[in-house]
Amino acid sequence: MLNRKIYCYLRNFFETEKKALLISGARQVGKTFAIRKVGKECFADVVEVNFLNSPECRKAFKTPTDAKEILLRLSALTEKKLVPGNTLIFFDEVQECPEMVTAIKFLVDEGSYRYVMSGSLLGVELKDIRSVPVGYMAEKEMFPLDFEEFAEAVGMSADVMKYVKECYEQRKVVDEVVHDKMNDLVRLYLIIGGMPEAVQKYIVTNNLQVVREAQRAILHLYGKDIAKYDPKNKLYIKDIFDLIPSELNAKNKRFILKALNEKAKFERYKNSFLWLADAGVALPTYNVEEPRLPLKLGEQRNLFKLFLSDVGLLASQYAANIAIDLLTGKSEINYGSIYENFAAQELRAHGYALYYFNNKKQGELDFVVEDKGKVLPIEIKSGKDYKRHNALSNVMGNEEYDIPHAIVFSNGNVEVVGRILYYPIYMLMYLQPEMLAEPIFKFSPI
C-alpha cells in the first residue's frame, strides 16, 4: 500500500479541527482512497455520498434549505445509521453538486457530524465553488506522489533517505554509490511519475509497458472530461492540452500561442488555460519582469510555460523508447523538458508558486520562487555542463536584486561555489518553503 503524506494531514485535521474539509486536485491522484482510509481509522462509521455516480443524490441536495432537511434526506438515502459524534460524512465528486459546498455551513453549525468533501474541477464550468463558506471549510490540494513518496513506495531504505537528507542539510558530498542509485531512481520516476495507479502497476509488475498503458488510460480520461465540458468547442482546452509536450520540447519551452493559431490572442484563450490549471492537470509557470519581491506583482500573465501535473504522463507522450533512453542515461538525448517538468511538479507539491525569469539582456532562469523572505533562483540541468549558466551568473552579479544564494539542480554531486549551491536533482524533495514569522505589533492608543 502506498504511504502518502496526506494521510498525516488528514489525521491531524480530524483530531484538531471542527471545520469541514475539501480535498481538491486532479482526477486519479488518490483523493477518495486517502479519505476512505483515514476516515475508517479516525471514525466509527464513514457515510459516503458519490455525486457522480448517484443522480438521485444530486437531485436530493440541489435545493437544501437547512441542516435538518439535508440530514433527513441523507438518512433516507444511506444504508448506514448516522451516529452523532462518531460519523464522518464524505461527499465525493462534490463538483457535480456545488450547492453542497455552500450548504456545508449549515451542517458544520449544526455540529452532530464531521464532514469531508473531495472534488476535481474536471468537467465543471469555470466558477470558483471554493469561495464559500469562509470560516466553515478548509481546503487542501492534493497532488500525485512526490519524489520522496515515490522513493519509499519502490523500497528505498529509510537509512539511505535519512543519510541523503543529512547531506542536503549539511551541504556535504553524497557517497558515490548512493548518489548513482538516487540518480537512477530519479530517472525511473521521470518515466513512471506519481499517479498512484501507475506507481502501483510498477510495484506489482515491474513492467513499464503496463505502466504506460495505465498512463494512457488516465490521459484518455482527461480527454473525455475535456470533451464533456466543452462539447461545442467554445474553448480550446483539448488543443492546448495536446500541445503541452511539444511546446515543452521547444527551445525556450514557453507556450507559444501561434502553435494554436497564427492570429491567436491571449485574451481569447485565457479561459482555456485557466480551466487546465484549475482542473489540476497543468501547472502554469509565469514570467516575472524582474526577480524581485513580491514576485506576484511582476507576473506577466501572457508569458508562461505550461507543465503537466505529472511528469510520467508527459514522458508517456514522447517516443516509445524514451523509457529505455532515460533508464540508460543516453547522453545525446535532451531531457531538459522532462527534468523541468519534474522540478515544476515537485516545487508545486511543496507549496511554491511557480515563476520563471526571462530577459533579453540577462537570459532565462528556469524558476524563481519566494523562499525565506527572499527570491531564490533555481536552475535545472540535465546534462554534464551544469556549471554553465550565463543567465544565473548575470542575475547573481546584479547587486540591485539582493539575492543571497541560488541553487542548480543537476545529476552532479553536492558542491558550493560562492553563492551558488549545486545539488543533485533528487534533493529537490527536501526544498520546502519556510515562511518568516510574522512580526508582533501592539498598537498603543493615545
Coordinates of C-alpha atoms in Angstrom, one line a residue:
M1 CA 0.0 0.0 0.0
L2 CA 1.3 3.4 -0.9
N3 CA 2.1 5.7 2.0
R4 CA 1.0 9.3 1.3
K5 CA 1.8 12.5 3.3
I6 CA -1.8 13.5 3.0
Y7 CA -2.6 10.7 5.5
C8 CA -0.8 12.6 8.3
Y9 CA -2.5 15.8 7.3
L10 CA -6.0 14.2 7.4
R11 CA -5.4 12.5 10.8
N12 CA -4.2 15.8 12.3
F13 CA -7.1 17.7 10.8
F14 CA -9.7 15.3 12.1
E15 CA -8.1 15.5 15.6
T16 CA -7.7 19.2 15.8
E17 CA -10.3 20.9 13.6
K18 CA -14.1 21.1 13.6
K19 CA -14.5 22.6 10.2
A20 CA -15.4 20.7 7.1
L21 CA -12.6 19.9 4.7
L22 CA -12.4 19.9 0.9
I23 CA -9.7 17.9 -0.8
S24 CA -9.3 19.2 -4.3
G25 CA -7.0 18.1 -7.1
A26 CA -6.8 16.4 -10.5
R27 CA -8.6 13.1 -11.2
Q28 CA -6.7 9.9 -10.2
V29 CA -4.3 11.4 -7.7
G30 CA -5.8 9.4 -4.8
K31 CA -8.2 11.7 -3.1
T32 CA -11.1 9.3 -2.5
F33 CA -8.7 6.5 -1.3
A34 CA -7.0 8.7 1.2
I35 CA -10.2 10.0 2.7
R36 CA -11.7 6.5 3.0
K37 CA -8.5 5.1 4.5
V38 CA -8.0 7.8 7.2
G39 CA -11.8 8.2 7.8
K40 CA -12.0 4.5 8.8
E41 CA -9.1 4.9 11.1
C42 CA -10.5 8.0 12.9
F43 CA -14.2 7.4 13.0
A44 CA -16.5 4.5 13.9
D45 CA -18.5 5.0 10.7
V46 CA -18.0 6.7 7.3
V47 CA -21.0 7.5 5.3
E48 CA -20.2 8.2 1.6
V49 CA -22.2 10.0 -1.0
N50 CA -20.8 10.0 -4.5
F51 CA -22.5 12.7 -6.6
L52 CA -21.0 11.5 -9.9
N53 CA -22.5 8.0 -9.6
S54 CA -25.8 8.9 -7.9
P55 CA -28.2 11.2 -9.8
E56 CA -30.7 10.8 -7.0
C57 CA -28.3 12.3 -4.6
R58 CA -27.5 15.2 -6.9
K59 CA -31.3 15.8 -7.2
A60 CA -31.9 15.5 -3.4
F61 CA -29.2 18.0 -2.4
K62 CA -29.7 20.6 -5.2
T63 CA -32.1 22.7 -3.2
P64 CA -31.3 22.2 0.5
T65 CA -32.9 24.7 2.9
D66 CA -31.2 23.8 6.3
A67 CA -29.2 21.2 8.1
K68 CA -32.2 19.4 9.4
E69 CA -33.6 18.8 5.9
I70 CA -30.2 17.8 4.5
L71 CA -29.6 15.2 7.3
L72 CA -33.2 13.9 6.9
R73 CA -32.6 13.3 3.2
L74 CA -29.2 11.8 3.8
S75 CA -30.7 9.3 6.3
A76 CA -33.2 8.3 3.7
L77 CA -30.5 7.7 1.0
T78 CA -27.9 5.9 3.0
E79 CA -28.0 2.4 4.4
K80 CA -25.8 3.3 7.4
K81 CA -27.1 4.8 10.6
L82 CA -25.8 8.3 11.3
V83 CA -24.4 8.3 14.9
P84 CA -23.8 11.8 16.3
G85 CA -20.1 12.3 17.3
N86 CA -18.9 9.1 15.7
T87 CA -19.7 9.5 12.0
L88 CA -17.7 11.1 9.2
I89 CA -19.9 12.1 6.2
F90 CA -18.0 12.1 3.0
F91 CA -19.3 13.9 -0.1
D92 CA -17.3 12.6 -3.1
E93 CA -17.2 14.3 -6.5
V94 CA -18.7 17.4 -5.0
Q95 CA -18.2 19.4 -8.2
E96 CA -21.3 17.6 -9.5
C97 CA -23.3 19.2 -6.7
P98 CA -21.7 22.5 -5.9
E99 CA -24.7 23.5 -3.8
M100 CA -23.4 21.2 -1.2
V101 CA -20.3 23.2 -0.8
T102 CA -22.4 26.3 0.0
A103 CA -24.7 24.3 2.3
I104 CA -21.8 22.9 4.4
K105 CA -22.0 25.9 6.6
F106 CA -25.4 24.8 8.0
L107 CA -24.1 21.3 8.6
V108 CA -21.0 22.5 10.5
D109 CA -23.1 24.8 12.6
E110 CA -25.5 22.0 13.5
G111 CA -22.5 20.1 14.8
S112 CA -23.6 16.5 15.0
Y113 CA -21.2 15.0 12.5
R114 CA -17.9 15.7 10.8
Y115 CA -17.7 16.4 7.1
V116 CA -15.2 15.9 4.3
M117 CA -15.5 16.5 0.6
S118 CA -13.4 15.7 -2.4
G119 CA -13.7 17.0 -5.9
S120 CA -11.9 17.7 -9.2
L121 CA -12.7 20.7 -11.3
L122 CA -12.6 18.5 -14.4
G123 CA -15.9 18.7 -16.1
V124 CA -17.0 21.8 -14.2
E125 CA -17.8 25.1 -15.7
L126 CA -15.4 27.9 -14.9
K127 CA -16.6 29.1 -11.5
D128 CA -14.9 29.1 -8.1
I129 CA -17.0 26.7 -6.0
R130 CA -14.4 27.1 -3.2
S131 CA -15.1 30.7 -2.4
V132 CA -17.7 29.8 0.2
P133 CA -18.2 29.3 3.1
V134 CA -15.4 31.2 4.7
G135 CA -14.7 30.1 8.3
Y136 CA -16.6 26.8 7.9
M137 CA -14.4 24.9 5.4
A138 CA -10.7 24.3 4.9
E139 CA -9.2 23.3 1.6
K140 CA -6.2 21.1 0.9
E141 CA -5.0 20.5 -2.6
M142 CA -3.7 17.0 -3.4
F143 CA -1.1 16.1 -6.0
P144 CA 0.5 13.0 -7.5
L145 CA 3.1 11.2 -5.4
D146 CA 6.1 13.5 -5.0
F147 CA 9.6 12.0 -5.3
E148 CA 10.1 11.3 -1.6
E149 CA 6.8 9.4 -1.5
F150 CA 7.8 7.5 -4.7
A151 CA 11.2 6.6 -3.2
E152 CA 9.5 5.0 -0.2
A153 CA 6.9 3.2 -2.4
V154 CA 9.6 1.5 -4.5
G155 CA 11.5 0.4 -1.4
M156 CA 14.4 2.8 -1.0
S157 CA 15.6 2.3 2.6
A158 CA 14.8 4.8 5.4
D159 CA 18.5 4.8 6.4
V160 CA 19.6 5.9 2.9
M161 CA 16.9 8.6 2.8
K162 CA 18.0 9.9 6.2
Y163 CA 21.6 10.0 5.0
V164 CA 20.7 11.9 1.8
K165 CA 18.8 14.4 3.8
E166 CA 21.8 15.0 6.2
C167 CA 23.9 15.6 3.1
Y168 CA 21.4 18.2 1.9
E169 CA 21.2 20.0 5.2
Q170 CA 25.0 19.9 5.8
R171 CA 25.9 20.5 2.2
K172 CA 28.2 17.6 2.1
V173 CA 29.1 15.3 -0.8
V174 CA 26.9 12.2 -1.1
D175 CA 28.6 8.8 -1.2
E176 CA 29.2 7.8 -4.9
V177 CA 27.3 4.6 -4.8
V178 CA 24.3 6.2 -3.1
H179 CA 24.5 9.2 -5.4
D180 CA 24.3 6.9 -8.5
K181 CA 21.5 4.9 -7.1
M182 CA 19.4 8.0 -6.3
N183 CA 20.0 9.4 -9.8
D184 CA 18.8 6.0 -11.2
L185 CA 15.7 6.4 -9.0
V186 CA 15.0 9.9 -10.4
R187 CA 15.2 8.5 -14.0
L188 CA 12.7 5.8 -13.0
Y189 CA 10.4 8.5 -11.5
L190 CA 10.6 10.5 -14.7
I191 CA 9.1 7.5 -16.6
I192 CA 6.5 6.4 -14.0
G193 CA 5.6 9.7 -12.4
G194 CA 3.4 9.9 -9.3
M195 CA -0.1 8.9 -10.4
P196 CA -1.0 6.2 -7.9
E197 CA -2.3 3.7 -10.5
A198 CA 0.9 3.9 -12.5
V199 CA 3.1 3.6 -9.4
Q200 CA 1.1 0.6 -8.2
K201 CA 1.3 -1.1 -11.6
Y202 CA 5.1 -0.8 -11.5
I203 CA 5.4 -2.1 -7.9
V204 CA 3.3 -5.2 -8.8
T205 CA 4.6 -5.9 -12.3
N206 CA 7.9 -4.0 -12.8
N207 CA 6.6 -3.8 -16.4
L208 CA 7.0 -0.4 -17.9
Q209 CA 4.6 -1.3 -20.8
V210 CA 1.9 -1.9 -18.2
V211 CA 2.7 1.4 -16.6
R212 CA 2.5 3.2 -19.9
E213 CA -1.0 1.6 -20.5
A214 CA -2.2 3.0 -17.2
Q215 CA -0.8 6.4 -18.0
R216 CA -2.5 6.4 -21.4
A217 CA -5.8 5.4 -19.7
I218 CA -5.5 8.4 -17.4
L219 CA -4.8 10.7 -20.4
H220 CA -7.8 9.3 -22.1
L221 CA -10.0 10.0 -19.1
Y222 CA -8.8 13.6 -19.1
G223 CA -9.6 13.9 -22.7
K224 CA -13.1 12.6 -22.1
D225 CA -13.6 15.1 -19.3
I226 CA -12.5 17.9 -21.5
A227 CA -14.9 16.8 -24.3
K228 CA -17.7 16.6 -21.7
Y229 CA -17.0 20.1 -20.5
D230 CA -16.6 21.7 -23.9
P231 CA -19.0 19.9 -26.4
K232 CA -19.4 22.9 -28.6
N233 CA -15.7 23.7 -28.8
K234 CA -16.2 27.2 -27.5
L235 CA -12.8 26.9 -25.8
Y236 CA -9.5 25.3 -26.9
I237 CA -8.8 23.2 -23.9
K238 CA -8.0 19.9 -25.7
D239 CA -5.9 21.7 -28.3
I240 CA -3.8 23.3 -25.6
F241 CA -3.6 20.1 -23.5
D242 CA -2.3 18.1 -26.5
L243 CA 0.3 20.8 -27.4
I244 CA 2.0 20.8 -23.9
P245 CA 4.6 18.0 -24.7
S246 CA 5.7 19.6 -28.0
E247 CA 5.8 23.1 -26.6
L248 CA 7.9 22.0 -23.7
N249 CA 10.3 20.3 -26.1
A250 CA 10.8 23.6 -28.0
K251 CA 14.0 25.6 -27.4
N252 CA 12.6 28.1 -24.9
K253 CA 9.8 25.8 -23.6
R254 CA 7.5 28.8 -23.4
F255 CA 3.9 28.2 -24.6
I256 CA 3.6 29.9 -28.0
L257 CA 0.0 30.8 -28.9
K258 CA 0.8 30.7 -32.6
A259 CA 1.1 26.9 -32.3
L260 CA -2.7 27.1 -31.9
N261 CA -3.5 29.8 -34.4
E262 CA -1.4 32.3 -36.3
K263 CA -3.6 35.2 -35.1
A264 CA -4.1 33.9 -31.5
K265 CA -4.6 36.5 -28.8
F266 CA -4.2 35.6 -25.1
E267 CA -7.5 37.1 -24.1
R268 CA -9.3 34.7 -26.4
Y269 CA -7.6 31.7 -25.0
K270 CA -7.1 32.6 -21.3
N271 CA -10.2 30.7 -20.0
S272 CA -8.9 27.5 -21.6
F273 CA -5.6 27.9 -19.8
L274 CA -7.3 28.7 -16.5
W275 CA -9.5 25.6 -16.9
L276 CA -6.5 23.4 -17.2
A277 CA -4.8 25.0 -14.2
D278 CA -7.9 24.9 -12.0
A279 CA -8.5 21.3 -13.0
G280 CA -5.1 20.4 -11.7
V281 CA -3.9 18.8 -14.9
A282 CA -1.5 21.6 -15.9
L283 CA 1.0 23.8 -14.0
P284 CA 1.3 27.3 -15.5
T285 CA 4.7 29.0 -14.7
Y286 CA 4.5 32.7 -15.3
N287 CA 7.3 35.0 -16.4
V288 CA 8.2 37.9 -14.0
E289 CA 9.5 41.2 -15.1
E290 CA 12.3 41.1 -12.6
P291 CA 13.5 38.7 -9.9
R292 CA 12.3 41.0 -7.1
L293 CA 9.7 40.5 -4.3
P294 CA 6.8 40.3 -4.4
L295 CA 7.0 38.1 -7.5
K296 CA 3.3 38.2 -7.9
L297 CA 3.5 41.9 -8.6
G298 CA 5.8 41.4 -11.6
E299 CA 3.8 38.5 -13.0
Q300 CA 3.2 38.6 -16.8
R301 CA 0.1 36.5 -17.4
N302 CA 0.6 36.3 -21.1
L303 CA 4.1 34.9 -20.9
F304 CA 4.2 31.4 -19.4
K305 CA 5.3 27.8 -19.6
L306 CA 2.8 25.1 -19.2
F307 CA 3.9 21.9 -17.5
L308 CA 1.8 18.7 -16.9
S309 CA 0.8 17.9 -13.4
D310 CA 2.6 14.6 -13.6
V311 CA 6.0 14.0 -15.3
G312 CA 5.2 10.4 -16.0
L313 CA 2.1 11.4 -18.1
L314 CA 4.4 13.8 -20.0
A315 CA 7.1 11.1 -20.7
S316 CA 4.4 8.7 -21.8
Q317 CA 3.5 11.0 -24.7
Y318 CA 7.0 11.1 -26.2
A319 CA 8.6 8.3 -28.3
A320 CA 8.1 4.8 -27.1
N321 CA 11.8 4.2 -26.5
I322 CA 12.1 7.2 -24.1
A323 CA 11.9 4.9 -21.1
I324 CA 15.0 2.9 -22.2
D325 CA 16.9 6.1 -23.1
L326 CA 16.1 7.6 -19.7
L327 CA 17.0 4.5 -17.7
T328 CA 20.3 4.1 -19.5
G329 CA 21.1 7.8 -19.3
K330 CA 21.7 8.1 -23.0
S331 CA 23.8 11.3 -23.1
E332 CA 22.9 12.6 -26.6
I333 CA 19.2 12.9 -25.7
N334 CA 17.9 16.3 -24.5
Y335 CA 15.9 15.6 -21.3
G336 CA 15.5 19.3 -20.4
S337 CA 11.7 19.4 -20.7
I338 CA 11.2 16.3 -18.6
Y339 CA 13.6 17.4 -15.9
E340 CA 12.0 20.8 -15.8
N341 CA 8.5 19.2 -15.6
F342 CA 9.8 17.1 -12.7
A343 CA 11.0 20.3 -10.9
A344 CA 7.8 22.2 -11.5
Q345 CA 5.7 19.3 -10.2
E346 CA 7.9 18.9 -7.1
L347 CA 8.0 22.6 -6.3
R348 CA 4.3 23.0 -6.7
A349 CA 3.6 20.0 -4.5
H350 CA 5.7 21.6 -1.8
G351 CA 3.7 24.7 -1.9
Y352 CA 5.8 27.1 -4.1
A353 CA 4.1 29.5 -6.5
L354 CA 5.8 28.9 -9.9
Y355 CA 7.6 31.6 -11.8
Y356 CA 10.5 32.0 -14.2
F357 CA 12.5 35.0 -15.4
N358 CA 13.4 35.7 -19.0
N359 CA 15.2 38.9 -20.1
K360 CA 16.8 39.6 -23.4
K361 CA 19.9 41.1 -21.8
Q362 CA 20.3 38.8 -18.8
G363 CA 18.9 35.5 -20.2
E364 CA 16.5 33.0 -18.7
L365 CA 16.2 31.4 -15.3
D366 CA 14.3 28.1 -15.2
F367 CA 12.4 29.0 -11.9
V368 CA 12.4 31.8 -9.4
V369 CA 10.5 31.2 -6.1
E370 CA 10.0 33.1 -2.9
D371 CA 11.9 31.4 -0.1
K372 CA 12.6 32.6 3.5
G373 CA 11.6 36.1 2.5
K374 CA 14.0 36.3 -0.4
V375 CA 14.0 35.5 -4.1
L376 CA 15.6 32.1 -4.8
P377 CA 16.7 31.4 -8.4
I378 CA 16.6 27.7 -9.4
E379 CA 18.3 26.2 -12.5
I380 CA 17.5 22.6 -13.6
K381 CA 20.3 21.0 -15.7
S382 CA 20.0 17.6 -17.3
G383 CA 23.5 17.5 -18.9
K384 CA 27.1 17.4 -17.8
D385 CA 27.8 21.1 -18.4
Y386 CA 25.6 22.1 -15.4
K387 CA 28.1 24.8 -14.3
R388 CA 27.4 26.8 -17.5
H389 CA 24.6 29.1 -16.6
N390 CA 25.1 32.6 -18.0
A391 CA 21.7 33.9 -17.0
L392 CA 22.1 32.8 -13.4
S393 CA 25.6 34.4 -13.3
N394 CA 24.2 37.6 -14.7
V395 CA 21.4 37.8 -12.2
M396 CA 23.6 36.9 -9.2
G397 CA 26.0 39.6 -10.3
N398 CA 23.3 42.2 -10.2
E399 CA 23.5 43.8 -6.7
E400 CA 20.1 45.5 -7.1
Y401 CA 18.3 42.2 -6.8
D402 CA 19.7 41.4 -3.3
I403 CA 19.7 37.6 -3.9
P404 CA 21.6 35.8 -1.1
H405 CA 22.1 32.5 -3.0
A406 CA 20.8 30.3 -5.9
I407 CA 20.5 26.6 -6.5
V408 CA 21.5 24.5 -9.5
F409 CA 19.9 21.0 -9.5
S410 CA 21.6 18.5 -11.8
N411 CA 23.0 15.0 -12.0
G412 CA 26.1 16.1 -10.3
N413 CA 27.0 15.9 -6.6
V414 CA 26.8 18.5 -3.8
E415 CA 29.2 21.5 -4.2
V416 CA 29.2 25.1 -3.1
V417 CA 30.8 27.7 -5.3
G418 CA 30.4 31.2 -3.9
R419 CA 26.7 31.9 -3.5
I420 CA 25.6 29.1 -5.9
L421 CA 24.7 25.8 -4.4
Y422 CA 25.0 22.7 -6.6
Y423 CA 22.7 19.9 -5.5
P424 CA 21.8 16.6 -7.1
I425 CA 18.4 16.7 -8.8
Y426 CA 16.9 14.2 -6.3
M427 CA 17.5 16.7 -3.4
L428 CA 14.6 18.7 -4.8
M429 CA 12.5 16.6 -2.5
Y430 CA 14.0 18.5 0.5
L431 CA 13.5 22.0 -0.7
Q432 CA 10.5 23.3 1.3
P433 CA 9.1 26.8 1.6
E434 CA 9.9 28.4 5.0
M435 CA 7.8 31.4 5.8
L436 CA 9.2 34.0 8.1
A437 CA 7.5 34.5 11.4
E438 CA 5.0 37.4 11.4
P439 CA 6.2 40.4 13.5
I440 CA 4.3 41.1 16.6
F441 CA 3.0 44.6 16.9
K442 CA 0.9 46.0 19.6
F443 CA -1.0 49.3 19.0
S444 CA -0.8 51.8 21.8
P445 CA -3.8 54.2 21.8
I446 CA -3.4 57.8 22.8

